[in-house]
Amino acid sequence: GNSVTQMEGPVTLSEEAFLTINCTYTATGYPSLFWYVQYPGEGLQLLLKATKADDKGSNKGFEATYRKETTSFHLEKGSVQVSDSAVYFCALSQGGIQGAQKLVFGQGTRLTINP
Amino acid sequence: DAGITQSPRHKVTETGTPVTLRCHQTENHRYMYWYRQDPGHGLRLIHYSYGVKDTDKGEVSDGYSVSRSKTEDFLLTLESATSSQTSVYFCAISESYSYEQYFGPGTRLTVT
């Protein structure tokens, strides 16, 4: 079945450092790919998405490119801030009944940014 | 923020008791989903709904049932709770043919 693998956490960086969180996937067909972020005590929020190969999703300084040849969707940010501290989830969608989109998540990566 | 509420937000219950969690939306979105979040597993889909009275199983549906009698409410029932169902439960909604799912604040369930 479809699956998503993320780099193990936790990840701790200093403010203004460069961030990469690796994500690879296994899927039949061509799923859409997502990064969700979860701040402490809250639900998940969509950070960015890409719906086809070579698409680049971007939001709030974060970027990820859908690489079909390497089955990857790595999250990057050039200069992180303390406010980026959160848990990040990579996910793919697989079709359900009548247009529903079932999400398959990676295990999550906890990111802590120190001032 | 999408109008999604979950109730209760926290619950402690004993093994063998029935439990019902409620997800309520004010967005009139077609699709609703229940996920559970556990350390090392991310989120896993339990059940989802593609319309009133239309539901289907997800990846980890054993021990759970759902019902959707009106657009705005999606109920998750644990018929006889077990300790392995201790988790944080999230509801999500999405519009027709939209890839974005909006998540509720979650319910933390502890089964003792």
mmCIF file of C-alpha atoms in Angstrom:
data_model
loop_
_atom_site.group_PDB
_atom_site.id
_atom_site.type_symbol
_atom_site.label_atom_id
_atom_site.label_comp_id
_atom_site.label_asym_id
_atom_site.label_seq_id
_atom_site.Cartn_x
_atom_site.Cartn_y
_atom_site.Cartn_z
ATOM 1 C CA GLY A 1 0.000 0.000 0.000
ATOM 2 C CA ASN A 2 0.894 3.665 -0.094
ATOM 3 C CA SER A 3 3.250 4.959 2.562
ATOM 4 C CA VAL A 4 5.262 8.026 3.587
ATOM 5 C CA THR A 5 8.603 8.080 5.383
ATOM 6 C CA GLN A 6 10.016 11.183 7.065
ATOM 7 C CA MET A 7 13.384 11.809 8.606
ATOM 8 C CA GLU A 8 13.585 10.978 12.282
ATOM 9 C CA GLY A 9 13.325 13.804 14.727
ATOM 10 C CA PRO A 10 13.587 15.756 16.810
ATOM 11 C CA VAL A 11 15.448 18.413 14.864
ATOM 12 C CA THR A 12 16.959 21.354 16.739
ATOM 13 C CA LEU A 13 18.365 24.380 14.916
ATOM 14 C CA SER A 14 19.429 27.896 15.701
ATOM 15 C CA GLU A 15 17.456 30.856 14.422
ATOM 16 C CA GLU A 16 18.306 31.809 10.792
ATOM 17 C CA ALA A 17 19.672 28.321 10.021
ATOM 18 C CA PHE A 18 18.745 26.445 6.839
ATOM 19 C CA LEU A 19 16.135 23.741 7.261
ATOM 20 C CA THR A 20 15.633 20.504 5.360
ATOM 21 C CA ILE A 21 13.179 17.801 6.424
ATOM 22 C CA ASN A 22 13.328 14.760 4.178
ATOM 23 C CA CYS A 23 10.219 12.966 2.951
ATOM 24 C CA THR A 24 9.970 10.007 0.588
ATOM 25 C CA TYR A 25 6.892 8.130 -0.467
ATOM 26 C CA THR A 26 5.712 4.867 -1.987
ATOM 27 C CA ALA A 27 2.557 5.035 -4.056
ATOM 28 C CA THR A 28 0.729 3.585 -6.990
ATOM 29 C CA GLY A 29 -0.292 6.175 -9.513
ATOM 30 C CA TYR A 30 0.411 9.860 -9.031
ATOM 31 C CA PRO A 31 -0.774 11.102 -5.655
ATOM 32 C CA SER A 32 -0.847 14.704 -4.515
ATOM 33 C CA LEU A 33 1.714 15.541 -1.833
ATOM 34 C CA PHE A 34 1.382 17.786 1.205
ATOM 35 C CA TRP A 35 3.182 19.247 4.161
ATOM 36 C CA TYR A 36 1.075 19.911 7.239
ATOM 37 C CA VAL A 37 2.221 21.715 10.388
ATOM 38 C CA GLN A 38 0.969 21.221 13.933
ATOM 39 C CA TYR A 39 1.633 23.870 16.578
ATOM 40 C CA PRO A 40 1.450 22.823 20.245
ATOM 41 C CA GLY A 41 -2.076 21.977 21.383
ATOM 42 C CA GLU A 42 -3.615 22.567 17.972
ATOM 43 C CA GLY A 43 -4.867 20.625 14.978
ATOM 44 C CA LEU A 44 -2.987 20.349 11.709
ATOM 45 C CA GLN A 45 -2.778 23.161 9.173
ATOM 46 C CA LEU A 46 -1.909 22.769 5.522
ATOM 47 C CA LEU A 47 1.492 24.372 4.885
ATOM 48 C CA LEU A 48 1.922 23.627 1.171
ATOM 49 C CA LYS A 49 0.978 21.145 -1.520
ATOM 50 C CA ALA A 50 1.951 19.873 -4.974
ATOM 51 C CA THR A 51 -0.420 17.999 -7.218
ATOM 52 C CA LYS A 52 1.848 16.739 -10.015
ATOM 53 C CA ALA A 53 5.464 15.909 -10.765
ATOM 54 C CA ASP A 54 7.900 18.852 -10.806
ATOM 55 C CA ASP A 55 5.369 21.141 -9.097
ATOM 56 C CA LYS A 56 6.829 23.315 -6.352
ATOM 57 C CA GLY A 57 4.654 24.160 -3.391
ATOM 58 C CA SER A 58 5.549 27.214 -1.317
ATOM 59 C CA ASN A 59 4.175 29.143 1.627
ATOM 60 C CA LYS A 60 5.589 31.327 4.419
ATOM 61 C CA GLY A 61 9.144 30.861 3.126
ATOM 62 C CA PHE A 62 8.846 27.054 3.031
ATOM 63 C CA GLU A 63 9.233 25.163 -0.256
ATOM 64 C CA ALA A 64 8.976 21.577 -1.467
ATOM 65 C CA THR A 65 9.275 20.109 -4.970
ATOM 66 C CA TYR A 66 7.442 16.982 -6.135
ATOM 67 C CA ARG A 67 10.217 14.700 -7.479
ATOM 68 C CA LYS A 68 8.737 11.646 -9.186
ATOM 69 C CA GLU A 69 12.115 10.200 -10.147
ATOM 70 C CA THR A 70 13.281 10.058 -6.523
ATOM 71 C CA THR A 71 9.769 9.743 -4.996
ATOM 72 C CA SER A 72 10.588 12.620 -2.678
ATOM 73 C CA PHE A 73 9.012 15.830 -1.377
ATOM 74 C CA HIS A 74 11.609 17.404 0.915
ATOM 75 C CA LEU A 75 10.671 20.493 2.912
ATOM 76 C CA GLU A 76 13.128 23.415 2.929
ATOM 77 C CA LYS A 77 13.357 26.878 4.395
ATOM 78 C CA GLY A 78 16.278 29.234 3.989
ATOM 79 C CA SER A 79 16.158 30.956 7.379
ATOM 80 C CA VAL A 80 14.081 29.548 10.210
ATOM 81 C CA GLN A 81 12.538 31.528 13.040
ATOM 82 C CA VAL A 82 11.618 30.589 16.600
ATOM 83 C CA SER A 83 7.969 30.734 15.527
ATOM 84 C CA ASP A 84 8.593 27.818 13.121
ATOM 85 C CA SER A 85 8.934 25.447 16.072
ATOM 86 C CA ALA A 86 6.250 22.807 15.518
ATOM 87 C CA VAL A 87 5.694 19.253 14.316
ATOM 88 C CA TYR A 88 5.761 18.820 10.527
ATOM 89 C CA PHE A 89 3.960 16.033 8.687
ATOM 90 C CA CYS A 90 4.464 14.908 5.120
ATOM 91 C CA ALA A 91 1.396 13.288 3.541
ATOM 92 C CA LEU A 92 0.031 11.943 0.287
ATOM 93 C CA SER A 93 -3.541 11.609 -0.880
ATOM 94 C CA GLN A 94 -5.161 8.514 -2.243
ATOM 95 C CA GLY A 95 -8.591 8.509 -3.785
ATOM 96 C CA GLY A 96 -11.607 7.366 -1.848
ATOM 97 C CA ILE A 97 -15.242 6.971 -2.791
ATOM 98 C CA GLN A 98 -16.875 9.730 -4.853
ATOM 99 C CA GLY A 99 -13.967 12.137 -4.782
ATOM 100 C CA ALA A 100 -12.935 11.786 -1.140
ATOM 101 C CA GLN A 101 -9.189 12.210 -0.543
ATOM 102 C CA LYS A 102 -7.735 9.891 2.064
ATOM 103 C CA LEU A 103 -4.492 11.199 3.524
ATOM 104 C CA VAL A 104 -1.568 8.926 4.378
ATOM 105 C CA PHE A 105 0.841 10.615 6.790
ATOM 106 C CA GLY A 106 4.457 10.206 7.715
ATOM 107 C CA GLN A 107 5.309 9.867 11.392
ATOM 108 C CA GLY A 108 6.011 13.571 11.882
ATOM 109 C CA THR A 109 9.197 15.514 12.620
ATOM 110 C CA ARG A 110 9.410 17.747 15.672
ATOM 111 C CA LEU A 111 11.337 20.944 14.956
ATOM 112 C CA THR A 112 12.687 23.226 17.679
ATOM 113 C CA ILE A 113 14.320 26.546 16.835
ATOM 114 C CA ASN A 114 16.489 28.152 19.484
ATOM 115 C CA PRO A 115 17.026 31.937 19.566
ATOM 116 C CA ASP B 1 -10.252 29.321 10.373
ATOM 117 C CA ALA B 2 -12.636 26.636 9.183
ATOM 118 C CA GLY B 3 -15.575 26.172 11.532
ATOM 119 C CA ILE B 4 -14.873 22.786 13.046
ATOM 120 C CA THR B 5 -15.444 21.865 16.652
ATOM 121 C CA GLN B 6 -14.868 18.590 18.433
ATOM 122 C CA SER B 7 -16.440 17.451 21.675
ATOM 123 C CA PRO B 8 -15.438 16.550 24.217
ATOM 124 C CA ARG B 9 -11.906 17.938 24.082
ATOM 125 C CA HIS B 10 -10.677 15.598 26.785
ATOM 126 C CA LYS B 11 -12.127 12.357 28.094
ATOM 127 C CA VAL B 12 -11.006 9.642 30.460
ATOM 128 C CA THR B 13 -12.973 6.419 30.365
ATOM 129 C CA GLU B 14 -12.665 2.843 31.547
ATOM 130 C CA THR B 15 -12.004 -0.246 29.463
ATOM 131 C CA GLY B 16 -15.189 -1.756 28.111
ATOM 132 C CA THR B 17 -17.331 1.383 28.190
ATOM 133 C CA PRO B 18 -18.840 2.910 25.043
ATOM 134 C CA VAL B 19 -17.577 6.306 23.947
ATOM 135 C CA THR B 20 -18.866 8.720 21.304
ATOM 136 C CA LEU B 21 -16.870 11.618 19.936
ATOM 137 C CA ARG B 22 -18.559 14.368 17.986
ATOM 138 C CA CYS B 23 -17.314 16.481 15.106
ATOM 139 C CA HIS B 24 -19.402 19.500 14.120
ATOM 140 C CA GLN B 25 -18.803 21.767 11.115
ATOM 141 C CA THR B 26 -20.402 25.025 10.038
ATOM 142 C CA GLU B 27 -18.831 25.052 6.539
ATOM 143 C CA ASN B 28 -21.315 22.768 4.747
ATOM 144 C CA HIS B 29 -18.381 20.724 3.382
ATOM 145 C CA ARG B 30 -19.214 17.401 1.777
ATOM 146 C CA TYR B 31 -16.402 15.224 3.122
ATOM 147 C CA MET B 32 -15.581 14.484 6.754
ATOM 148 C CA TYR B 33 -12.796 12.324 8.151
ATOM 149 C CA TRP B 34 -11.716 10.840 11.467
ATOM 150 C CA TYR B 35 -7.994 10.283 12.159
ATOM 151 C CA ARG B 36 -6.106 9.143 15.210
ATOM 152 C CA GLN B 37 -2.660 10.464 16.137
ATOM 153 C CA ASP B 38 -0.155 8.270 17.937
ATOM 154 C CA PRO B 39 3.578 8.756 18.533
ATOM 155 C CA GLY B 40 5.654 7.177 15.787
ATOM 156 C CA HIS B 41 2.637 6.717 13.507
ATOM 157 C CA GLY B 42 1.649 10.216 12.507
ATOM 158 C CA LEU B 43 -2.063 10.327 11.756
ATOM 159 C CA ARG B 44 -4.016 7.329 10.497
ATOM 160 C CA LEU B 45 -7.444 7.375 8.900
ATOM 161 C CA ILE B 46 -10.201 5.584 10.828
ATOM 162 C CA HIS B 47 -13.340 6.271 8.763
ATOM 163 C CA TYR B 48 -14.564 8.921 6.396
ATOM 164 C CA SER B 49 -17.867 10.186 5.030
ATOM 165 C CA TYR B 50 -18.630 11.298 1.478
ATOM 166 C CA GLY B 51 -22.177 12.443 2.207
ATOM 167 C CA VAL B 52 -25.070 12.131 4.619
ATOM 168 C CA LYS B 53 -25.374 8.462 5.622
ATOM 169 C CA ASP B 54 -22.452 7.575 3.288
ATOM 170 C CA THR B 55 -19.341 6.310 5.033
ATOM 171 C CA ASP B 56 -16.371 4.073 4.317
ATOM 172 C CA LYS B 57 -13.563 2.440 6.285
ATOM 173 C CA GLY B 58 -10.051 3.741 6.566
ATOM 174 C CA GLU B 59 -6.754 2.156 7.497
ATOM 175 C CA VAL B 60 -7.489 1.472 11.185
ATOM 176 C CA SER B 61 -11.265 0.990 11.405
ATOM 177 C CA ASP B 62 -11.429 -2.086 13.657
ATOM 178 C CA GLY B 63 -13.227 -1.300 16.919
ATOM 179 C CA TYR B 64 -14.756 1.939 15.586
ATOM 180 C CA SER B 65 -18.062 2.837 13.974
ATOM 181 C CA VAL B 66 -19.294 6.130 12.563
ATOM 182 C CA SER B 67 -22.539 7.830 11.662
ATOM 183 C CA ARG B 68 -23.508 10.926 9.754
ATOM 184 C CA SER B 69 -27.213 11.761 9.903
ATOM 185 C CA LYS B 70 -26.803 15.380 8.777
ATOM 186 C CA THR B 71 -24.191 17.336 6.870
ATOM 187 C CA GLU B 72 -22.735 19.127 9.871
ATOM 188 C CA ASP B 73 -22.194 16.237 12.284
ATOM 189 C CA PHE B 74 -19.935 13.182 12.098
ATOM 190 C CA LEU B 75 -19.886 10.870 15.109
ATOM 191 C CA LEU B 76 -17.169 8.376 16.001
ATOM 192 C CA THR B 77 -18.156 5.574 18.389
ATOM 193 C CA LEU B 78 -15.968 3.165 20.275
ATOM 194 C CA GLU B 79 -18.443 0.402 21.151
ATOM 195 C CA SER B 80 -16.251 -1.050 23.905
ATOM 196 C CA ALA B 81 -13.159 1.039 24.556
ATOM 197 C CA THR B 82 -9.767 -0.643 24.947
ATOM 198 C CA SER B 83 -6.456 0.747 26.169
ATOM 199 C CA SER B 84 -5.077 0.541 22.618
ATOM 200 C CA GLN B 85 -7.612 3.220 21.666
ATOM 201 C CA THR B 86 -5.964 5.767 23.938
ATOM 202 C CA SER B 87 -5.031 8.444 21.430
ATOM 203 C CA VAL B 88 -5.705 11.931 20.140
ATOM 204 C CA TYR B 89 -8.562 11.961 17.647
ATOM 205 C CA PHE B 90 -8.838 14.557 14.909
ATOM 206 C CA CYS B 91 -11.737 15.336 12.658
ATOM 207 C CA ALA B 92 -11.142 16.919 9.257
ATOM 208 C CA ILE B 93 -13.381 18.323 6.537
ATOM 209 C CA SER B 94 -12.949 19.137 2.867
ATOM 210 C CA GLU B 95 -14.965 20.535 0.008
ATOM 211 C CA SER B 96 -15.893 18.622 -3.086
ATOM 212 C CA TYR B 97 -12.849 17.761 -5.168
ATOM 213 C CA SER B 98 -10.572 19.874 -2.974
ATOM 214 C CA TYR B 99 -7.294 18.462 -1.817
ATOM 215 C CA GLU B 100 -7.110 20.604 1.307
ATOM 216 C CA GLN B 101 -8.423 19.156 4.534
ATOM 217 C CA TYR B 102 -9.166 21.412 7.495
ATOM 218 C CA PHE B 103 -8.586 19.883 10.906
ATOM 219 C CA GLY B 104 -10.402 20.335 14.163
ATOM 220 C CA PRO B 105 -8.632 20.949 17.489
ATOM 221 C CA GLY B 106 -8.639 17.278 18.508
ATOM 222 C CA THR B 107 -9.990 15.141 21.346
ATOM 223 C CA ARG B 108 -7.594 13.513 23.779
ATOM 224 C CA LEU B 109 -9.041 10.160 24.874
ATOM 225 C CA THR B 110 -7.543 8.088 27.653
ATOM 226 C CA VAL B 111 -8.825 4.563 28.275
ATOM 227 C CA THR B 112 -7.796 3.195 31.690
#
